[in-house]
Tab-separated table of C-alpha atoms (C1' of nucleotides) and ligand atoms in Angstrom:
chain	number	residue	atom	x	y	z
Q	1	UNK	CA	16.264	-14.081	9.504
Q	2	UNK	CA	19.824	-12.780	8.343
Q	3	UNK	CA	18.832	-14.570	5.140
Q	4	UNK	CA	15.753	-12.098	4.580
Q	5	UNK	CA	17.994	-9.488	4.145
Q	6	UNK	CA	20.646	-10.622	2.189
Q	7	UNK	CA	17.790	-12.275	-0.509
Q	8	UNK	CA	16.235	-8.797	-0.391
Q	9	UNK	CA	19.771	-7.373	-1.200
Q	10	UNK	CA	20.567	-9.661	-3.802
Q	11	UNK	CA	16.978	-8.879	-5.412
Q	12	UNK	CA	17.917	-5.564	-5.695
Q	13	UNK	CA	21.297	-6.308	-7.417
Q	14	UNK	CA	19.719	-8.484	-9.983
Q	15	UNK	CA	17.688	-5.621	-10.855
Q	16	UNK	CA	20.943	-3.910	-11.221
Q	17	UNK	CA	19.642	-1.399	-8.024
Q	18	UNK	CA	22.556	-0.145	-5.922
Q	19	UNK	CA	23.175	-1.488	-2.595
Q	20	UNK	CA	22.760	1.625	-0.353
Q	21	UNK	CA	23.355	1.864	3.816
Q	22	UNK	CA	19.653	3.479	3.164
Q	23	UNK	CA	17.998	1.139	1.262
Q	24	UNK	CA	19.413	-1.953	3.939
Q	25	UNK	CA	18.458	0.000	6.936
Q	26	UNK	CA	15.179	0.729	5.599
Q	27	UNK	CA	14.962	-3.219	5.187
Q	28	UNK	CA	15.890	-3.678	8.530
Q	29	UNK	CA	13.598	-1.800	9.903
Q	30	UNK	CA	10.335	-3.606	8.135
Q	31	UNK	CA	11.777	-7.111	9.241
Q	32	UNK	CA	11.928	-6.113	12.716
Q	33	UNK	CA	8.368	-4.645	12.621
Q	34	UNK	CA	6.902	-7.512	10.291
Q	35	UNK	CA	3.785	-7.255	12.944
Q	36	UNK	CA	2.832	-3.808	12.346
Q	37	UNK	CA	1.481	-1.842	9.560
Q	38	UNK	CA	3.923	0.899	9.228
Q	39	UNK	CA	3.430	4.165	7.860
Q	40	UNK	CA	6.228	5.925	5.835
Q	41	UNK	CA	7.092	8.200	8.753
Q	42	UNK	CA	6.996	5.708	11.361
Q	43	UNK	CA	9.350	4.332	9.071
Q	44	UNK	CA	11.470	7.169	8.775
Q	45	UNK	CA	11.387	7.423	12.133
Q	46	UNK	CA	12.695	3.915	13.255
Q	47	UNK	CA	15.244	4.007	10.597
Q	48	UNK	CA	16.843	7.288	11.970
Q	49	UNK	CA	17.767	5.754	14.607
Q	50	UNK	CA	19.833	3.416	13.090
Q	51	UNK	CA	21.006	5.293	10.185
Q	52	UNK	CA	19.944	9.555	11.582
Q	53	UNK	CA	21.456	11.135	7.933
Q	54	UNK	CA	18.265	9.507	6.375
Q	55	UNK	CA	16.284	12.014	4.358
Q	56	UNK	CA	12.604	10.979	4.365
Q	57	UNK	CA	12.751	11.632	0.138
Q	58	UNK	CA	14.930	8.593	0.527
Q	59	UNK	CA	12.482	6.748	2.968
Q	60	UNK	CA	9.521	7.456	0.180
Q	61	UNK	CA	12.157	6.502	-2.637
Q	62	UNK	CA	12.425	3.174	-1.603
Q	63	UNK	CA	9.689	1.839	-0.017
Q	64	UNK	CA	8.269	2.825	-3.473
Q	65	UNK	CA	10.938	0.608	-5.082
Q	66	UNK	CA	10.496	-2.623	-2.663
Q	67	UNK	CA	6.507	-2.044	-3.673
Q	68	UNK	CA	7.641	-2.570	-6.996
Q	69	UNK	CA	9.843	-5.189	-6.359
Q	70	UNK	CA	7.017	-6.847	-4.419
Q	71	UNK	CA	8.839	-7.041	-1.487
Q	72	UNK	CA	6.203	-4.894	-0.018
Q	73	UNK	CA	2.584	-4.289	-0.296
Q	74	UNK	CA	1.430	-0.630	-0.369
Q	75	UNK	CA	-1.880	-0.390	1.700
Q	76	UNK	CA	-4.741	2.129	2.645
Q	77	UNK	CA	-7.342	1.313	5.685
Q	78	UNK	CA	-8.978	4.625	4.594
Q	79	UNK	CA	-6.876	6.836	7.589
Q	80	UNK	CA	-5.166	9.482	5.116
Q	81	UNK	CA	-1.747	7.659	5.106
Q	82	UNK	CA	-0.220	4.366	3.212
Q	83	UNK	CA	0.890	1.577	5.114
Q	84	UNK	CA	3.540	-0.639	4.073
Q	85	UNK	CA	3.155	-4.550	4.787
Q	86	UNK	CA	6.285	-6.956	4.202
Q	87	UNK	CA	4.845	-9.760	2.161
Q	88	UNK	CA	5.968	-12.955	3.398
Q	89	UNK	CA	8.884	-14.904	1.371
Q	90	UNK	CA	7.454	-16.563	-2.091
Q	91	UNK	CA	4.078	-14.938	-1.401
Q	92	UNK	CA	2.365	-14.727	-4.601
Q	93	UNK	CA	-0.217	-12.239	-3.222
Q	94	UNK	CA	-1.244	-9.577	-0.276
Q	95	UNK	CA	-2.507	-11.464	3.234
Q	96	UNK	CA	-5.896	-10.392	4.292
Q	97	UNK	CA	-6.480	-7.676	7.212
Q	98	UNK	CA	-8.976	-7.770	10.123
Q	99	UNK	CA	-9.626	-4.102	10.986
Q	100	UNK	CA	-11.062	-3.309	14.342
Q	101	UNK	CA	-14.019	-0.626	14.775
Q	102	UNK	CA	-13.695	-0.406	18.469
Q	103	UNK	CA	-9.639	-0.257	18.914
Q	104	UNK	CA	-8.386	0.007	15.707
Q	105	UNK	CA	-6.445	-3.089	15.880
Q	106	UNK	CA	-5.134	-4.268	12.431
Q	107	UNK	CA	-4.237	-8.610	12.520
Q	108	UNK	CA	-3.726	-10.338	9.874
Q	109	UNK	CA	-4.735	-13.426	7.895
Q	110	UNK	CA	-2.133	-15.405	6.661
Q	111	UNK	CA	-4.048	-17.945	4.863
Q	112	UNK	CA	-5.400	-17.430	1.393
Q	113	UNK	CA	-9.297	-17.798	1.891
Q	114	UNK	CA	-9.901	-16.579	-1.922
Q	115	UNK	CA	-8.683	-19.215	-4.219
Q	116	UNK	CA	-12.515	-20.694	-4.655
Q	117	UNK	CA	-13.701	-16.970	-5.133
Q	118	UNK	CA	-10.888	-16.192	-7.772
Q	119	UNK	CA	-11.908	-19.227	-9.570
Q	120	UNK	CA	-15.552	-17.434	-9.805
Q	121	UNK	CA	-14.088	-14.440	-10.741
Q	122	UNK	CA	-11.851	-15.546	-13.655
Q	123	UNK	CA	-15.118	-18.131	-15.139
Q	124	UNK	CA	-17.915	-15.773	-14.613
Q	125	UNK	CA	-16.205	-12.417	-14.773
Q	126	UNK	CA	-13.555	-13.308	-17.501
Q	127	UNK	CA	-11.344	-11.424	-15.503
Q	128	UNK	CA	-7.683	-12.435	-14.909
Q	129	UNK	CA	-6.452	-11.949	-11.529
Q	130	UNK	CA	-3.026	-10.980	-10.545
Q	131	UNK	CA	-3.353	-9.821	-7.028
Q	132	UNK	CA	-6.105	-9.110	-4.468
Q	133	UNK	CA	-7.090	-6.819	-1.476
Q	134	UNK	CA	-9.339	-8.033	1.502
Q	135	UNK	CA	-9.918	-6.042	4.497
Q	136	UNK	CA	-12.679	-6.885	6.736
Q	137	UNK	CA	-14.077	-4.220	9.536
Q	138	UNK	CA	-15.662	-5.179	12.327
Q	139	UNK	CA	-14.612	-6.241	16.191
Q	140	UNK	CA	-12.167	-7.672	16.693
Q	141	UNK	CA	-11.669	-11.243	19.898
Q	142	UNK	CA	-10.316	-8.835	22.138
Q	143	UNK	CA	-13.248	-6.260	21.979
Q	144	UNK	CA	-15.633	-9.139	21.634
Q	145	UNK	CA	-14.046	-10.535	24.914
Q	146	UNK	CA	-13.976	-7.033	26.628
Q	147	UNK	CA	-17.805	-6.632	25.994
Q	148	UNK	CA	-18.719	-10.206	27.303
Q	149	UNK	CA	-16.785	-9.813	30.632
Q	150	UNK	CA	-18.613	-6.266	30.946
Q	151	UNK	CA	-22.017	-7.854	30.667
Q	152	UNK	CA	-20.558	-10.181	33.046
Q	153	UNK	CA	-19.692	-7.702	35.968
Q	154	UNK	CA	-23.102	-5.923	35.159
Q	155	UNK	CA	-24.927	-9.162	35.851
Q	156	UNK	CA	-22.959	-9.520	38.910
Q	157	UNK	CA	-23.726	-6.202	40.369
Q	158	UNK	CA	-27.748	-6.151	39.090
Q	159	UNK	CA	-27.503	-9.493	41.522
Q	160	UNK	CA	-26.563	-7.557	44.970
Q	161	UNK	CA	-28.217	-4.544	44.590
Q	162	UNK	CA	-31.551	-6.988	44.153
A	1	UNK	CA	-35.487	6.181	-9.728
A	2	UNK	CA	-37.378	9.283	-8.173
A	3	UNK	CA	-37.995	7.676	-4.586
A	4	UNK	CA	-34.371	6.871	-4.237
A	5	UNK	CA	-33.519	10.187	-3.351
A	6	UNK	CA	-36.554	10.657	-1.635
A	7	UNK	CA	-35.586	8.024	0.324
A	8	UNK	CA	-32.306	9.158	0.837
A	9	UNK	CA	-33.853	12.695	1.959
A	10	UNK	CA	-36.126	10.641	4.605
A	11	UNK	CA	-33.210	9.202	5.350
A	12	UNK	CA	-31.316	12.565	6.584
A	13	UNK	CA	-34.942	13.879	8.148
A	14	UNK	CA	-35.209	11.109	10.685
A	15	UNK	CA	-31.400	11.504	11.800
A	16	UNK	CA	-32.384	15.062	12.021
A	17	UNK	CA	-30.183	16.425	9.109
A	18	UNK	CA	-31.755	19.831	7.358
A	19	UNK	CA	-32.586	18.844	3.427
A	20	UNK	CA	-30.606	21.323	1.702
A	21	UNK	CA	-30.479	21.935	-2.235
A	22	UNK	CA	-27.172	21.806	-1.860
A	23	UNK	CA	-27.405	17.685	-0.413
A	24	UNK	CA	-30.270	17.162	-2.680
A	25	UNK	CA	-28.539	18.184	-5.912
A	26	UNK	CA	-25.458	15.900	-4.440
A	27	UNK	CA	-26.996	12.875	-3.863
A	28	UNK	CA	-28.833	13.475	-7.351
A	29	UNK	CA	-25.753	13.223	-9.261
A	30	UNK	CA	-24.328	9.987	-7.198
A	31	UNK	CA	-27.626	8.597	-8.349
A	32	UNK	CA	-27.563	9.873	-12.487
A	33	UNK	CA	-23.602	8.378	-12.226
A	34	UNK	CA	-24.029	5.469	-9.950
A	35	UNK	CA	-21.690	3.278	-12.141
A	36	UNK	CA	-18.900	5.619	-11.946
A	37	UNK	CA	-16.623	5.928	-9.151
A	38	UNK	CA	-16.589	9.557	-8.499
A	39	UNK	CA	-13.539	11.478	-6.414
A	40	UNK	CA	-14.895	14.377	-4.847
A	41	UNK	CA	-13.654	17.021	-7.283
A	42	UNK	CA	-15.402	15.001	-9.943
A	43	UNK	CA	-18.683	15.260	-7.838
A	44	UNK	CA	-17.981	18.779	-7.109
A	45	UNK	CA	-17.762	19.734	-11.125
A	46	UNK	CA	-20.673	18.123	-11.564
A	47	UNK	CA	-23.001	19.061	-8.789
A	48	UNK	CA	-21.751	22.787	-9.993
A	49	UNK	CA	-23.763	22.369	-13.434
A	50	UNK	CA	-27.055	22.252	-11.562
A	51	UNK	CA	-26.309	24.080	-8.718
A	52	UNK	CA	-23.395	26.283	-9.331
A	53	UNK	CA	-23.024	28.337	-6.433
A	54	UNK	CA	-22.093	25.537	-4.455
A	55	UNK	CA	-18.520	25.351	-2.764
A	56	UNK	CA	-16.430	22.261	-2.480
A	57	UNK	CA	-16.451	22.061	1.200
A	58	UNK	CA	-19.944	21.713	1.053
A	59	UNK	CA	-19.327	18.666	-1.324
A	60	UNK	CA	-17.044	17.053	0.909
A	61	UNK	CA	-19.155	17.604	3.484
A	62	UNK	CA	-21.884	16.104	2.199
A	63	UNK	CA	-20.140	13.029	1.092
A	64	UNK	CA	-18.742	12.496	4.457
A	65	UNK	CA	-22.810	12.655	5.906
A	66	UNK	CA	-23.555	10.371	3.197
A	67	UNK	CA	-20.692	8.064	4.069
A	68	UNK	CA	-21.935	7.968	7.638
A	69	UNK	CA	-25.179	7.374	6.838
A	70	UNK	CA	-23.841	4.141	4.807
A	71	UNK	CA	-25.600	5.730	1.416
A	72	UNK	CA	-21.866	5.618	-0.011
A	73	UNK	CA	-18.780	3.664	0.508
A	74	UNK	CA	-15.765	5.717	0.824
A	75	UNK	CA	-13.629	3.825	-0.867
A	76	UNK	CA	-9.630	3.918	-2.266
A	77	UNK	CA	-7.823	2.953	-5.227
A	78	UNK	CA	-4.538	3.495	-4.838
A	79	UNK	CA	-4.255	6.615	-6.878
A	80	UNK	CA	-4.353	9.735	-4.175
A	81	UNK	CA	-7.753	10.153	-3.812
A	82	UNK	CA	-10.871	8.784	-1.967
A	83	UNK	CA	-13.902	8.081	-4.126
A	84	UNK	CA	-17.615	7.398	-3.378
A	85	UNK	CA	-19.609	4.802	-4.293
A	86	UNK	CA	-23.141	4.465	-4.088
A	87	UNK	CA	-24.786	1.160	-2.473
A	88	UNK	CA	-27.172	-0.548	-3.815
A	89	UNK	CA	-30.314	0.427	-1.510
A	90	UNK	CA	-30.238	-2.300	1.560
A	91	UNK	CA	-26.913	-3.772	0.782
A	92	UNK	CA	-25.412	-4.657	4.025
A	93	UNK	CA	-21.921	-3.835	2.382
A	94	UNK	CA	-19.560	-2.735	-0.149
A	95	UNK	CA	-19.687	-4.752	-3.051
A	96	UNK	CA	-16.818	-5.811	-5.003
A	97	UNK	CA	-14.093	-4.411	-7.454
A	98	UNK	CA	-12.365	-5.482	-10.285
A	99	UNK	CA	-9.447	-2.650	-11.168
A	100	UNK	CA	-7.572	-3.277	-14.528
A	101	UNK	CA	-3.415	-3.190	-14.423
A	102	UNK	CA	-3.629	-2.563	-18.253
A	103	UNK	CA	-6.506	0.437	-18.758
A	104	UNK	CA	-7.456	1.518	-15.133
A	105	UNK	CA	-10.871	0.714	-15.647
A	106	UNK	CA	-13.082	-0.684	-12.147
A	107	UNK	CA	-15.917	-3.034	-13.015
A	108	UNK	CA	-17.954	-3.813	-10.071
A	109	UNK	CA	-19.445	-7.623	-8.735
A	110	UNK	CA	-22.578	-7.299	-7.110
A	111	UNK	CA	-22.982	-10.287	-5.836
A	112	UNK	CA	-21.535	-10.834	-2.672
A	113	UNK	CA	-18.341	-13.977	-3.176
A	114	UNK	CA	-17.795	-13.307	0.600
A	115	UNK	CA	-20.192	-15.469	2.660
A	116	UNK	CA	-18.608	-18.472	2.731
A	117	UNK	CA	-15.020	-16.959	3.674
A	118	UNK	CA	-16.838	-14.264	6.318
A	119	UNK	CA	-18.125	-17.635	7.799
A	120	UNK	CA	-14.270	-18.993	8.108
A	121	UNK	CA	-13.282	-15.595	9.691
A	122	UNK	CA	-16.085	-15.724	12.285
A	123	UNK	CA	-15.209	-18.990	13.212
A	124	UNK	CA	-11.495	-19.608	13.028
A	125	UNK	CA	-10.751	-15.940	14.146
A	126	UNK	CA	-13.572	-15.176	16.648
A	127	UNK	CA	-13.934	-11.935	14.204
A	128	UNK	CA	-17.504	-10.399	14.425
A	129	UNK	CA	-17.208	-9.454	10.618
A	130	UNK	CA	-19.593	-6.039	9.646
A	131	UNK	CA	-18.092	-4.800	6.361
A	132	UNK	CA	-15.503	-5.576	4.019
A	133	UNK	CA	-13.711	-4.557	0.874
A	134	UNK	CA	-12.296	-6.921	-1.976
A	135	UNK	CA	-10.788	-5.763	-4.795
A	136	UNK	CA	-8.938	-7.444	-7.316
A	137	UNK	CA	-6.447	-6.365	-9.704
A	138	UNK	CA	-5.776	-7.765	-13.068
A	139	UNK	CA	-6.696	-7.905	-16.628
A	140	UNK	CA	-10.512	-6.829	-17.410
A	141	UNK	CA	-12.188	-8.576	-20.418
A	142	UNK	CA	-11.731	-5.733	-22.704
A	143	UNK	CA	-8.098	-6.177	-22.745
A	144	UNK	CA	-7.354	-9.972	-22.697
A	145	UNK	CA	-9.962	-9.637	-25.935
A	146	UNK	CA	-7.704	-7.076	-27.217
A	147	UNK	CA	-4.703	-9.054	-26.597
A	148	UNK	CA	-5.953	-12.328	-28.350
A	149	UNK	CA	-6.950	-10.178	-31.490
A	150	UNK	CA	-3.259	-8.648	-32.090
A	151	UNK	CA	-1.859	-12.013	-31.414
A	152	UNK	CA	-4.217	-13.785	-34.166
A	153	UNK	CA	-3.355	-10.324	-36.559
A	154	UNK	CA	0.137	-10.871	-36.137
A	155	UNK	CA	-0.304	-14.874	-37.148
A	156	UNK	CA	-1.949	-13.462	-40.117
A	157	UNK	CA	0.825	-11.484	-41.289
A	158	UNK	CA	3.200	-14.443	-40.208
A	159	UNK	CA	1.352	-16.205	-42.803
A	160	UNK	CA	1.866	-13.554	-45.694
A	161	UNK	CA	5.327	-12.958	-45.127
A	162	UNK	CA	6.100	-16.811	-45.454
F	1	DT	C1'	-46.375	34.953	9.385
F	2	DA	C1'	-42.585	36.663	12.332
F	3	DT	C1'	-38.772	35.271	15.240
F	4	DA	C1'	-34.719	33.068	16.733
F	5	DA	C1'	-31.466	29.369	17.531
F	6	DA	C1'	-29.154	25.819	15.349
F	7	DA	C1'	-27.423	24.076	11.363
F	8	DA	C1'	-25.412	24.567	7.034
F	9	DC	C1'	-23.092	27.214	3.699
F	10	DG	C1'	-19.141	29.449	0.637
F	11	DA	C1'	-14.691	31.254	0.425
F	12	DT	C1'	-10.394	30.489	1.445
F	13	DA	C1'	-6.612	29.607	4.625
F	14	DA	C1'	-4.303	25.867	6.812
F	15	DC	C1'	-2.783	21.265	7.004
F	16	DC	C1'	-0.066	17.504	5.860
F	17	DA	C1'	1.252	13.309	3.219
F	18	DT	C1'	3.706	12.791	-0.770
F	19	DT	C1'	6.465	14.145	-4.756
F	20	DC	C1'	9.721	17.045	-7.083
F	21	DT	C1'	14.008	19.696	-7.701
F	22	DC	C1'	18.683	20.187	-7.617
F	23	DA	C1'	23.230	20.404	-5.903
F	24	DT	C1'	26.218	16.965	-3.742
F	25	DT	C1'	27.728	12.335	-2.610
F	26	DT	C1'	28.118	7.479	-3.282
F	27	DT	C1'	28.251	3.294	-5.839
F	28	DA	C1'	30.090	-0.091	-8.953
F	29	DA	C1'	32.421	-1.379	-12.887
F	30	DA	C1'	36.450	-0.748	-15.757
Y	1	DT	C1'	41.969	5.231	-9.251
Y	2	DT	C1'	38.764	7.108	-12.485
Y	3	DT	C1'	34.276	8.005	-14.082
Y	4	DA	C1'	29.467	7.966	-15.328
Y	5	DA	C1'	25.266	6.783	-13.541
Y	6	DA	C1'	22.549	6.328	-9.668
Y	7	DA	C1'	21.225	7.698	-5.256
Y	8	DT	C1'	20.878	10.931	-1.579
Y	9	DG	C1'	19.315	14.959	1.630
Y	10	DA	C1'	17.217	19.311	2.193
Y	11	DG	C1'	13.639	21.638	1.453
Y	12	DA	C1'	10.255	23.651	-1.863
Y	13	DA	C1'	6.123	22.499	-4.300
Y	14	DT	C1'	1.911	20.002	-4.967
Y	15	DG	C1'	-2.654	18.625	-4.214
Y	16	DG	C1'	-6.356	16.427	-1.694
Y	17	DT	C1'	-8.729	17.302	2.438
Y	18	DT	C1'	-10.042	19.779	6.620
Y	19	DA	C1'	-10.629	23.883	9.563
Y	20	DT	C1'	-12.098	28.592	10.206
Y	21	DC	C1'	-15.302	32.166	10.201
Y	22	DG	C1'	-18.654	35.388	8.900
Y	23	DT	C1'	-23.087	34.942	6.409
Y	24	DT	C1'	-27.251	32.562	5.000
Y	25	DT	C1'	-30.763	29.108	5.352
Y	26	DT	C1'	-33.616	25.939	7.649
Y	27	DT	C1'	-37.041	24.574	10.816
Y	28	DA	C1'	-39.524	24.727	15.001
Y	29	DT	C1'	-42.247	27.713	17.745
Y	30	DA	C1'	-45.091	31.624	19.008
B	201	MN	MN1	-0.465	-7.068	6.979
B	202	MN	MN1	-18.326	0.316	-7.010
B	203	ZN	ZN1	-10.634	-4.455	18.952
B	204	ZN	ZN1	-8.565	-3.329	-19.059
DNA sequence: TATAAAAACGATAACCATTCTCATTTTAAA
DNA sequence: TTTAAAATGAGAATGGTTATCGTTTTTATA
């Protein structure tokens, strides 16, 4: 885990970036949320805590330049704010995202279900692809699970009252 | 052509939604530049040439209706604005993009690469899928065609110079 | 056709995520 | 240490979108 950090660091160097308290806390703060889908606030907000003379100019600045240094991806579900998702290590594009309509639950797909539809893409399309963005909306195996046990109960009670 | 929006006006009757000129002279324009992707300031300078006492809040109101009412995909590019697409009439969902890293251009896919890997998610993720979006980002046609012809130019003049 | 309530409208103020500006501080290499 | 370039923090500015509110339009009903 320590590792993360220090190849993230040494990224930056190589790209002759300066190694700021900032820029590591900001790091930090996305490996310990790895599971979420943190906005730039929520970011600013975590990293205060660990580093409170953060400006959130600085928290914009570089989350901007770890999106370009494809350490993260910048993402949109369509709520008015971007969202910024650690890639994993050596990941040569952006996971997939299962949206909930009933909670609003975001999980993720680590597997990459596209390479046969790429391969359509780049022989019919004559299109090159470089990256790729699937979300898909709909309910999610809690809510699915929450509704059956419902029905469930319902069934119960029509039972006794009959 | 004409019973599209005719449609569409049905469409907002039977949800019991008033047909204003103001929604009728919107969704005309979505329909006369159905292979753009239009932000709402772009449908809002248009819509103004044939109705031009219309005000932008009425615009974005109208788009949001017609996002509701799954006539248009609200849909997000990564620049800082939402744009809206029209479906094709009964499309179940959002077809496909293709965005271009080297001109900005968005061609669209029609057909729907998804089935296969909606099955997967249904399956392996207990995700009751409704909607997606796929985009993918790389080089359109245009400019890997471009590309080839100033590499064979500059072989030419290779060859002259020798 | 006249009436009236609900819905929709236009203008514009407010909101708010993001970017820009600029004076000050920090970094990294010599 | 010195120094130039890069980075930072505070807060102003920007710009897309939404909210407000008084007026107008629509549509159902009498
Ligand atoms: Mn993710
Ligand atoms: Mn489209
Ligand atoms: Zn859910
Ligand atoms: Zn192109």
């Amino acid at each position: 885990m320590e590792n993360r950090v220090e190849r993230i660091k040494k990224q930056l160097h190589e790209q002759s970036y300066k190694l700021t308290p900032q820029r590591e806390a900001t790091v930090q703060v996305l490996l310990e949320n790895e599971e979420d889908h943190l906005s730039a606030e929520d970011v600013y907000l975590l990293v205060k805590e660990k580093a409170p003379e953060i400006g959130l100019a600085t928290v914009y600045r570089t989350l901007e330049l770890l999106n370009e240094l494809e350490v993260v991806d910048k993402i949109n579900f369509g709520d008015g704010v971007s969202r910024y998702d650690l890639r994993k290590e050596g990941a040569s594009h952006s996971h997939h995202h299962l949206v909930c309509i009933e909670c609003g639950a975001v999980d993720e797909i680590q597997e990459d279900l596209l390479a046969e539809v790429e391969k359509i893409v780049e022989k019919d399309y004559q299109f090159k692809v470089k990256d790729h963005r699937l979300t898909f909306h709909g309910v999610c195996h809690r809510c699915q699970a929450k509704v059956k046990k419902n029905e469930e109960s319902a069934e119960a009670a029509s039972l006794h009252t009959n």
